[in-house]
CSV table of C-alpha atoms in Angstrom, one decimal:
chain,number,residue,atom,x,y,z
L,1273,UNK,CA,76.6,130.5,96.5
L,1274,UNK,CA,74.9,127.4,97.1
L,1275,UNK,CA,71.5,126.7,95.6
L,1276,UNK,CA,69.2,123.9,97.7
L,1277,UNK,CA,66.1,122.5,96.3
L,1278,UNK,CA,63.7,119.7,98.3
L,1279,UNK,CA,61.5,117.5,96.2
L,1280,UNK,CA,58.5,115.1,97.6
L,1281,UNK,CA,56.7,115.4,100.7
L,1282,UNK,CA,52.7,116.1,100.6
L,1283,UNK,CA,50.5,114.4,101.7
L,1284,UNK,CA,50.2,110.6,103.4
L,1285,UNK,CA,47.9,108.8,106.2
L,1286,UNK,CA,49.7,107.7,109.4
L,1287,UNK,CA,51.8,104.7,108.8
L,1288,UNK,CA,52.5,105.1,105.7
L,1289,UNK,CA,56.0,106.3,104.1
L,1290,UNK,CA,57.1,109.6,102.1
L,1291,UNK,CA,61.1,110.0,100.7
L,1292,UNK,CA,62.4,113.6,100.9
L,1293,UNK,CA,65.2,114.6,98.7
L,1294,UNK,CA,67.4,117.1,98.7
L,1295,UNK,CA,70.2,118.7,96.1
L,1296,UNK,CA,72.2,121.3,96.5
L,1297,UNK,CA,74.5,122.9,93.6
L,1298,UNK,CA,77.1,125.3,93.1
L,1299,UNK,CA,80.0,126.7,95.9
L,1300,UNK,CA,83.2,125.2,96.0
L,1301,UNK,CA,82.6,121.4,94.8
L,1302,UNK,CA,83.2,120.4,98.0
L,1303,UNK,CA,81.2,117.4,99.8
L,1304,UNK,CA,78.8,119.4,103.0
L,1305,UNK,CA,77.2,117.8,105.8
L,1306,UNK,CA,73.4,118.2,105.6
L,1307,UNK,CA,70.6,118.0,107.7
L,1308,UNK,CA,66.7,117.7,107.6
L,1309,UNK,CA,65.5,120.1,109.9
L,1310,UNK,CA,60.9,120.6,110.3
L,1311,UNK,CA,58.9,123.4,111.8
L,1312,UNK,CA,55.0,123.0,112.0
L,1313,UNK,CA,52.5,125.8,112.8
L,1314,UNK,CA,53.0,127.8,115.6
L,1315,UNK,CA,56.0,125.6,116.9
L,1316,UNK,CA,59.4,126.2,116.3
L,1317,UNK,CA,62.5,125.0,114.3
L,1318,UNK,CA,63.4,121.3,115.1
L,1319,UNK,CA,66.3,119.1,114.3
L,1320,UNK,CA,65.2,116.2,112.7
L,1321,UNK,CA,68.7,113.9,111.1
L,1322,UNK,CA,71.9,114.8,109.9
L,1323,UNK,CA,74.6,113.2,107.8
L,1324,UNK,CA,78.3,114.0,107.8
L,1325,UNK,CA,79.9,114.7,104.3
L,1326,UNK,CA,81.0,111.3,103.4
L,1327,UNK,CA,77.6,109.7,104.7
L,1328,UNK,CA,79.6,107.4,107.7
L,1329,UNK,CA,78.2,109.2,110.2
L,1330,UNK,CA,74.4,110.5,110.8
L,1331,UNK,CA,72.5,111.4,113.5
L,1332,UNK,CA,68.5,111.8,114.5
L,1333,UNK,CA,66.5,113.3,117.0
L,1334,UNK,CA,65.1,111.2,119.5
L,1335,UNK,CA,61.5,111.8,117.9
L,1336,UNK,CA,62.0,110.0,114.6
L,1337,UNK,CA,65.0,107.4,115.2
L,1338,UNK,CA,64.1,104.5,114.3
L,1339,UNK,CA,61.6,105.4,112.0
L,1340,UNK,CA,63.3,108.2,109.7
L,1341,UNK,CA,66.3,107.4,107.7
L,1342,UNK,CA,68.7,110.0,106.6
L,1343,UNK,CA,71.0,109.0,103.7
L,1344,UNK,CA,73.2,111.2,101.1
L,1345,UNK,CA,74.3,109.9,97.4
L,1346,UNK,CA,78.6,109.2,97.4
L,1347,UNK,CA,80.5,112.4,96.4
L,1348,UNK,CA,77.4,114.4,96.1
L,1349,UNK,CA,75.3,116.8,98.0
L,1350,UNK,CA,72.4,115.4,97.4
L,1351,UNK,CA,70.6,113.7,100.7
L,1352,UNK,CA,67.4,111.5,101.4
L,1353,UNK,CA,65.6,111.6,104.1
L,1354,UNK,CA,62.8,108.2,104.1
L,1355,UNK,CA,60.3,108.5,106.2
L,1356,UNK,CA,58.4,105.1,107.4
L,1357,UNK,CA,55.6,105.0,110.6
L,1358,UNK,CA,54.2,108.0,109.6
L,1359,UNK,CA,52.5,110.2,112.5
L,1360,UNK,CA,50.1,113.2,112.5
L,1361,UNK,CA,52.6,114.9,114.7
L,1362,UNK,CA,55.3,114.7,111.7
L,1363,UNK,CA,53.3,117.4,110.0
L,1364,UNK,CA,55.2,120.3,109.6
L,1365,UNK,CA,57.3,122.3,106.5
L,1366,UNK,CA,60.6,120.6,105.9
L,1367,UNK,CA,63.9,121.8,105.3
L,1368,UNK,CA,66.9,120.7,104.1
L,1369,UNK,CA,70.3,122.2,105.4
L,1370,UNK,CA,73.3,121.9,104.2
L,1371,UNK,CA,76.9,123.0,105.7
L,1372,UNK,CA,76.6,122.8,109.2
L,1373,UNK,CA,78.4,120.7,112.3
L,1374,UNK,CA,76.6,117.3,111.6
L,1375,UNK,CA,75.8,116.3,115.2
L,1376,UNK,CA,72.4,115.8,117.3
L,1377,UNK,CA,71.2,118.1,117.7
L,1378,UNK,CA,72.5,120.2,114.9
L,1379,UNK,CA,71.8,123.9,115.3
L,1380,UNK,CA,69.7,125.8,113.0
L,1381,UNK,CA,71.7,128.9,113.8
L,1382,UNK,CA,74.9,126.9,112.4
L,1383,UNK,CA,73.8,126.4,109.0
L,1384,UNK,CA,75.1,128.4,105.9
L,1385,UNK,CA,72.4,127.3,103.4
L,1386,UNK,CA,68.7,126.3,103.4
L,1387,UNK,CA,66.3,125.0,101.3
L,1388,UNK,CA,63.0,126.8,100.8
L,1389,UNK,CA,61.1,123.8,102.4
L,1390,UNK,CA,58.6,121.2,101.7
L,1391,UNK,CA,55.3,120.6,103.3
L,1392,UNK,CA,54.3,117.3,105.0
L,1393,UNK,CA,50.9,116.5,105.8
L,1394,UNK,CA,50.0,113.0,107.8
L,1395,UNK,CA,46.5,112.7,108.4
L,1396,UNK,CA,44.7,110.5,110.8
């Protein structure tokens, strides 16, 4: 089994910049693709970046590229996501998946562990 634990988020103005981070422990040893994936109130699940296992590929909805970073530590599971241009509309709980098809967008119903999620706040 694999355990998944987020770390940062909270809460920022808009503009400013927040660094998620992710680690995930135990199962096989081997290197997973992972994912950040948000869902604020009343709206549902949304991909938000992905990175293969060995970090030389990632991928980001159309909503943050360019502004959100996705990035994993070498032969680890353990991923960042940095967050720069900060918008109200980025408020939501995020999540960090890992084992899935790294691709955008990656599918929530494809991913064999989550974290328990982080909350976001960017006021105005």
């Amino acid at each position: 089994q694999v355990k998944v634990v987020e770390s940062g988020g909270g809460l920022v103005q808009a503009g400013g910049s927040m660094r998620l981070s992710c680690a995930a422990s135990g199962g096989t040893g081997s290197a997973y693709a992972m994912a950040w994936f948000r869902q604020a109130a009343g709206k549902e699940r949304e991909f938000v970046a992905a990175i293969s296992w060995s970090g030389g590929a990632t991928y980001y909805s159309d909503s943050v590229k360019g502004r959100f970073t996705i990035s994993r530590e070498s032969g680890k599971n353990t991923a960042y996501l940095e967050m720069n241009s900060l918008k109200p509309e980025d408020t939501a709980v995020y999540q960090c998946a890992v084992d899935l098809p790294a691709r955008s967008p990656a599918r929530a119903d494809e991913v064999n562990y989550w974290g328990q999620g982080i909350q976001v706040t960017v006021s105005s």
